[in-house]
CSV table of C-alpha atoms and ligand atoms in Angstrom, one decimal:
chain,number,residue,atom,x,y,z
P,1,MET,CA,90.2,73.2,79.4
P,2,THR,CA,93.1,75.3,80.3
P,3,ASN,CA,96.3,74.2,82.1
P,4,PRO,CA,98.1,76.5,84.9
P,5,VAL,CA,100.9,78.8,83.7
P,6,SER,CA,104.6,78.6,84.6
P,7,VAL,CA,107.5,80.4,83.7
P,8,LEU,CA,110.8,79.0,81.8
P,9,THR,CA,113.9,80.9,82.2
P,10,VAL,CA,115.9,81.2,78.9
P,11,PRO,CA,119.4,82.8,79.2
P,12,ALA,CA,120.5,84.7,76.1
P,13,PHE,CA,123.9,86.6,75.6
P,14,GLN,CA,126.0,87.4,78.6
P,15,ASP,CA,123.6,87.8,81.0
P,16,ASN,CA,120.1,88.5,79.6
P,17,TYR,CA,117.1,86.5,80.6
P,18,LEU,CA,114.0,85.8,78.3
P,19,TRP,CA,111.1,84.4,79.7
P,20,LEU,CA,108.6,81.8,78.4
P,21,ILE,CA,105.4,81.9,80.0
P,22,HIS,CA,103.7,78.6,79.3
P,23,ASP,CA,101.2,75.9,80.0
P,24,GLY,CA,102.8,72.8,78.8
P,25,LYS,CA,101.3,73.3,74.9
P,26,HIS,CA,101.1,77.2,74.5
P,27,ALA,CA,104.1,79.8,75.4
P,28,VAL,CA,104.4,83.2,75.1
P,29,ALA,CA,108.2,84.9,75.0
P,30,VAL,CA,108.7,87.9,76.9
P,31,ASP,CA,111.7,90.2,75.7
P,32,PRO,CA,112.9,87.7,73.1
P,33,GLY,CA,116.3,89.4,72.4
P,34,ASP,CA,117.7,86.4,70.4
P,35,ALA,CA,115.4,83.7,68.5
P,36,ALA,CA,117.5,80.8,68.8
P,37,PRO,CA,117.5,79.8,72.4
P,38,ILE,CA,113.7,80.7,72.5
P,39,LEU,CA,113.1,78.4,69.4
P,40,ALA,CA,115.4,76.0,71.0
P,41,ALA,CA,113.4,76.0,74.5
P,42,LEU,CA,110.1,75.7,72.7
P,43,ASN,CA,111.3,72.6,70.8
P,44,ASP,CA,112.6,71.1,74.0
P,45,HIS,CA,109.4,71.5,76.0
P,46,GLY,CA,106.9,70.7,73.1
P,47,LEU,CA,105.4,74.3,72.8
P,48,VAL,CA,103.9,76.5,70.2
P,49,LEU,CA,104.4,80.2,70.7
P,50,THR,CA,101.3,82.2,70.6
P,51,ALA,CA,102.2,85.8,71.4
P,52,ILE,CA,105.4,88.0,72.0
P,53,LEU,CA,105.5,90.4,75.0
P,54,LEU,CA,107.9,93.5,74.9
P,55,THR,CA,108.9,95.8,77.5
P,56,HIS,CA,111.1,98.2,75.6
P,57,HIS,CA,112.7,98.8,72.3
P,58,HIS,CA,116.5,97.9,73.4
P,59,ALA,CA,117.9,95.4,70.9
P,60,ASP,CA,118.7,92.8,73.4
P,61,HIS,CA,115.1,92.7,74.3
P,62,ILE,CA,113.6,92.8,70.6
P,63,GLY,CA,116.4,91.4,68.3
P,64,GLY,CA,114.9,87.8,68.1
P,65,VAL,CA,111.2,89.1,67.3
P,66,PRO,CA,111.8,89.3,63.2
P,67,GLN,CA,112.9,85.5,63.2
P,68,LEU,CA,110.3,84.2,65.4
P,69,LEU,CA,107.4,85.7,63.3
P,70,GLN,CA,109.1,83.7,60.6
P,71,HIS,CA,108.1,80.8,62.4
P,72,TYR,CA,105.3,81.9,64.3
P,73,GLU,CA,102.4,84.0,63.0
P,74,VAL,CA,101.6,86.0,66.3
P,75,PRO,CA,100.9,89.2,67.8
P,76,VAL,CA,103.5,91.1,69.2
P,77,PHE,CA,102.5,93.2,72.3
P,78,GLY,CA,104.6,96.4,73.3
P,79,PRO,CA,104.8,99.7,74.7
P,80,GLU,CA,103.1,102.4,72.8
P,81,ASN,CA,105.4,105.1,73.8
P,82,ASP,CA,108.4,103.1,72.6
P,83,ALA,CA,109.0,103.1,69.1
P,84,ILE,CA,109.0,99.4,68.0
P,85,ALA,CA,107.9,98.6,64.4
P,86,ALA,CA,107.0,95.1,64.7
P,87,VAL,CA,104.6,95.8,68.0
P,88,THR,CA,100.9,94.8,66.6
P,89,ASP,CA,99.2,95.7,69.6
P,90,PRO,CA,100.5,98.8,71.6
P,91,LEU,CA,100.0,99.3,75.2
P,92,ALA,CA,100.0,101.3,78.2
P,93,GLU,CA,99.3,101.9,81.9
P,94,GLY,CA,95.7,100.6,82.5
P,95,ASP,CA,95.4,98.1,79.7
P,96,HIS,CA,94.4,94.7,80.6
P,97,LEU,CA,95.6,91.8,78.3
P,98,LYS,CA,94.3,88.2,77.7
P,99,VAL,CA,97.3,86.6,76.7
P,100,PRO,CA,96.4,84.5,73.4
P,101,GLY,CA,96.7,80.9,74.2
P,102,LEU,CA,96.7,80.9,77.7
P,103,ASP,CA,94.8,81.2,80.6
P,104,LEU,CA,96.7,84.3,81.8
P,105,GLU,CA,95.7,88.0,82.2
P,106,LEU,CA,98.1,90.7,82.8
P,107,ARG,CA,97.9,94.5,83.6
P,108,VAL,CA,100.6,97.0,82.1
P,109,LEU,CA,102.2,99.6,84.1
P,110,ASP,CA,103.7,102.4,82.6
P,111,VAL,CA,107.3,102.6,84.2
P,112,PRO,CA,109.4,105.4,82.2
P,113,GLY,CA,113.2,106.0,82.9
P,114,HIS,CA,115.3,103.5,81.3
P,115,THR,CA,113.3,104.3,78.1
P,116,ARG,CA,110.6,106.9,77.5
P,117,GLY,CA,107.9,104.2,77.0
P,118,HIS,CA,109.0,101.2,79.2
P,119,ILE,CA,106.2,99.2,80.5
P,120,ALA,CA,105.9,96.1,83.1
P,121,TYR,CA,103.6,93.4,82.8
P,122,VAL,CA,101.7,92.3,85.9
P,123,ARG,CA,100.0,89.7,87.3
P,124,ASP,CA,97.6,90.1,90.0
P,125,GLY,CA,96.0,87.4,92.1
P,126,ALA,CA,97.3,84.6,94.4
P,127,GLU,CA,100.6,83.9,93.0
P,128,PRO,CA,101.5,87.6,91.8
P,129,TRP,CA,104.4,88.2,89.2
P,130,VAL,CA,105.8,91.2,87.2
P,131,PHE,CA,108.0,91.4,84.2
P,132,CYS,CA,109.7,94.6,84.5
P,133,GLY,CA,112.4,94.2,81.6
P,134,ASP,CA,115.4,97.0,82.6
P,135,THR,CA,113.6,99.0,85.2
P,136,LEU,CA,113.9,97.0,88.5
P,137,PHE,CA,116.8,94.7,88.7
P,138,ALA,CA,117.7,92.4,91.6
P,139,GLY,CA,119.4,94.7,93.9
P,140,GLY,CA,119.4,97.6,91.3
P,141,CYS,CA,117.7,99.4,88.7
P,142,GLY,CA,118.0,100.3,85.1
P,143,ARG,CA,120.4,103.1,83.7
P,144,LEU,CA,118.3,106.2,83.1
P,145,PHE,CA,118.9,106.7,79.2
P,146,GLU,CA,115.7,108.4,78.2
P,147,GLY,CA,114.5,109.4,81.6
P,148,THR,CA,114.9,111.5,84.6
P,149,PRO,CA,115.3,110.6,88.3
P,150,GLU,CA,111.7,111.8,89.0
P,151,GLN,CA,110.1,109.3,86.3
P,152,MET,CA,112.6,106.2,87.4
P,153,THR,CA,111.8,106.8,91.3
P,154,SER,CA,107.8,107.0,90.5
P,155,SER,CA,108.3,104.0,88.2
P,156,LEU,CA,110.0,102.2,91.0
P,157,GLY,CA,107.5,103.4,93.5
P,158,LYS,CA,104.9,101.3,91.5
P,159,LEU,CA,106.7,98.3,91.3
P,160,ALA,CA,107.4,98.4,94.9
P,161,ALA,CA,104.0,99.0,95.9
P,162,LEU,CA,103.0,95.3,94.5
P,163,PRO,CA,102.4,92.7,97.3
P,164,ALA,CA,105.7,91.5,98.8
P,165,GLU,CA,105.2,88.1,97.5
P,166,THR,CA,105.5,89.3,94.0
P,167,LYS,CA,108.0,87.6,91.8
P,168,VAL,CA,110.3,89.8,89.7
P,169,PHE,CA,111.0,88.5,86.6
P,170,CYS,CA,113.7,91.1,85.3
P,171,ALA,CA,115.8,90.7,82.1
P,172,HIS,CA,119.3,90.8,83.3
P,173,GLU,CA,121.5,88.5,86.0
P,174,TYR,CA,123.3,91.6,87.4
P,175,THR,CA,122.5,90.6,91.0
P,176,LEU,CA,126.0,90.1,92.4
P,177,SER,CA,127.4,93.8,91.0
P,178,ASN,CA,124.3,95.2,92.0
P,179,LEU,CA,124.8,93.8,95.6
P,180,ARG,CA,128.2,94.6,95.7
P,181,PHE,CA,127.1,98.4,95.2
P,182,ALA,CA,124.2,97.9,97.7
P,183,LEU,CA,126.7,96.8,100.4
P,184,THR,CA,128.8,99.8,99.8
P,185,VAL,CA,125.9,102.2,100.1
P,186,GLU,CA,124.4,100.3,103.4
P,187,PRO,CA,126.8,98.1,104.9
P,188,GLY,CA,125.1,97.8,108.3
P,189,ASN,CA,121.5,96.4,106.5
P,190,GLU,CA,121.3,92.6,107.8
P,191,PHE,CA,118.9,91.7,105.1
P,192,LEU,CA,121.5,92.8,102.7
P,193,GLN,CA,124.4,91.0,104.4
P,194,GLN,CA,121.8,87.4,104.3
P,195,ARG,CA,120.9,88.2,100.8
P,196,TRP,CA,124.7,88.6,99.6
P,197,HIS,CA,125.3,85.0,101.2
P,198,ASP,CA,122.3,83.6,99.9
P,199,GLU,CA,122.8,85.2,96.1
P,200,SER,CA,126.6,84.4,96.3
P,201,SER,CA,125.8,80.8,96.8
P,202,LYS,CA,123.2,80.6,94.0
P,203,ARG,CA,125.9,81.9,91.4
P,204,GLU,CA,128.7,79.4,92.7
P,205,ARG,CA,126.2,76.7,92.0
P,206,GLY,CA,125.3,78.1,88.6
P,207,MET,CA,121.8,79.1,89.5
P,208,PRO,CA,119.7,82.2,88.4
P,209,THR,CA,119.1,84.8,91.2
P,210,VAL,CA,116.0,85.9,89.3
P,211,PRO,CA,113.1,86.0,89.9
P,212,SER,CA,113.5,87.7,93.1
P,213,THR,CA,110.4,89.2,95.2
P,214,ILE,CA,109.3,92.6,95.8
P,215,GLY,CA,109.4,92.1,99.4
P,216,LEU,CA,113.1,91.2,99.1
P,217,GLU,CA,113.7,94.0,96.9
P,218,ARG,CA,112.3,96.7,99.6
P,219,ALA,CA,114.6,95.2,101.9
P,220,THR,CA,117.8,95.3,99.8
P,221,ASN,CA,117.5,97.0,96.7
P,222,PRO,CA,119.1,100.8,97.6
P,223,PHE,CA,117.1,102.5,94.6
P,224,LEU,CA,113.9,101.6,96.5
P,225,ARG,CA,115.5,102.7,99.8
P,226,SER,CA,116.4,106.2,99.0
P,227,TRP,CA,114.1,107.3,101.9
P,228,GLU,CA,116.6,105.5,104.4
P,229,PRO,CA,118.2,108.1,106.6
P,230,ALA,CA,121.2,106.0,106.7
P,231,ILE,CA,121.5,105.9,102.8
P,232,GLY,CA,121.5,109.6,102.7
P,233,GLU,CA,123.9,110.3,105.7
P,234,LEU,CA,126.5,107.9,104.1
P,235,LEU,CA,126.1,109.9,100.6
P,236,ALA,CA,126.3,113.3,102.3
P,237,ALA,CA,129.5,112.3,104.5
P,238,GLU,CA,131.0,111.3,100.9
P,239,GLY,CA,130.2,114.7,99.4
P,240,ARG,CA,127.5,113.1,97.0
P,241,VAL,CA,124.6,115.0,98.2
P,242,ALA,CA,124.0,118.0,100.7
P,243,PRO,CA,123.0,117.0,104.2
P,244,ASN,CA,119.5,116.0,104.5
P,245,ALA,CA,119.0,115.8,101.0
P,246,SER,CA,115.5,114.5,99.9
P,247,PRO,CA,115.0,110.9,98.9
P,248,LEU,CA,115.0,112.0,94.9
P,249,ALA,CA,118.1,113.8,95.3
P,250,VAL,CA,119.6,110.8,97.1
P,251,PHE,CA,118.0,108.6,94.1
P,252,ALA,CA,119.8,110.6,91.5
P,253,ALA,CA,123.2,110.7,93.4
P,254,LEU,CA,122.9,106.9,94.0
P,255,ARG,CA,122.2,106.2,90.1
P,256,GLN,CA,125.1,108.5,89.3
P,257,TRP,CA,127.7,106.7,91.7
P,258,LYS,CA,126.5,103.3,90.2
P,259,ASN,CA,126.9,104.4,86.8
P,260,ASN,CA,130.8,104.8,87.5
P,261,PHE,CA,131.1,102.0,90.2
G,1,ZN,ZN1,117.4,97.9,77.9
G,2,FE,FE1,118.7,95.1,78.8
């Protein structure tokens, strides 16, 4: 007997979201940067931890692993190309993972750019999900700490190619700041104006804006829209790219601009 799985949002630090995928009995933690809120959520919901999934090596995504392993002896899945000592089961693109304890299979994508080895976990099927760490954010994307604009656009392209209804479980609540930038870049985008209204009202009510969907990101996230002529023209008018610059050059200029926005 297995039960359907759902996702619990576990806020941590200033603006991180840690995720617990569970079936009412067993749970796996995605990017547990801090153990305390995960242990509290497991306790509150009467759940037993059966695995840990990591997207990349940054401390706010892995910091809670040692303490969780003191409470639960579970496998730790993570990217084979990011050096993470705690990983027992290294993963890379093309791997399919039968999640221990749950009726859930996840597919792995390599999404380098934020870090060299960053991976994402995809659930295919009728209710698709993606856990994408710090690669794609609601309205934005991660900083290029270890990768190139080429790598990041290719990684974001893989995520953007998922079905429109795919729920995007990213790791931070950066949405309003991302959308403020997006509106500067693409002021005439009506979907973006509507999204600003919707997400602002969620935040006013203290609600998370995550998960979003791939369809919403495609329509409003400038980092998935560097092919859009209006964006290239605005950047050229600002002197940030040459006229008729390639989508890749536009992406690189957008990322650069956002770093100092
Ligand atoms: Zn990170
Ligand atoms: Fe992070």
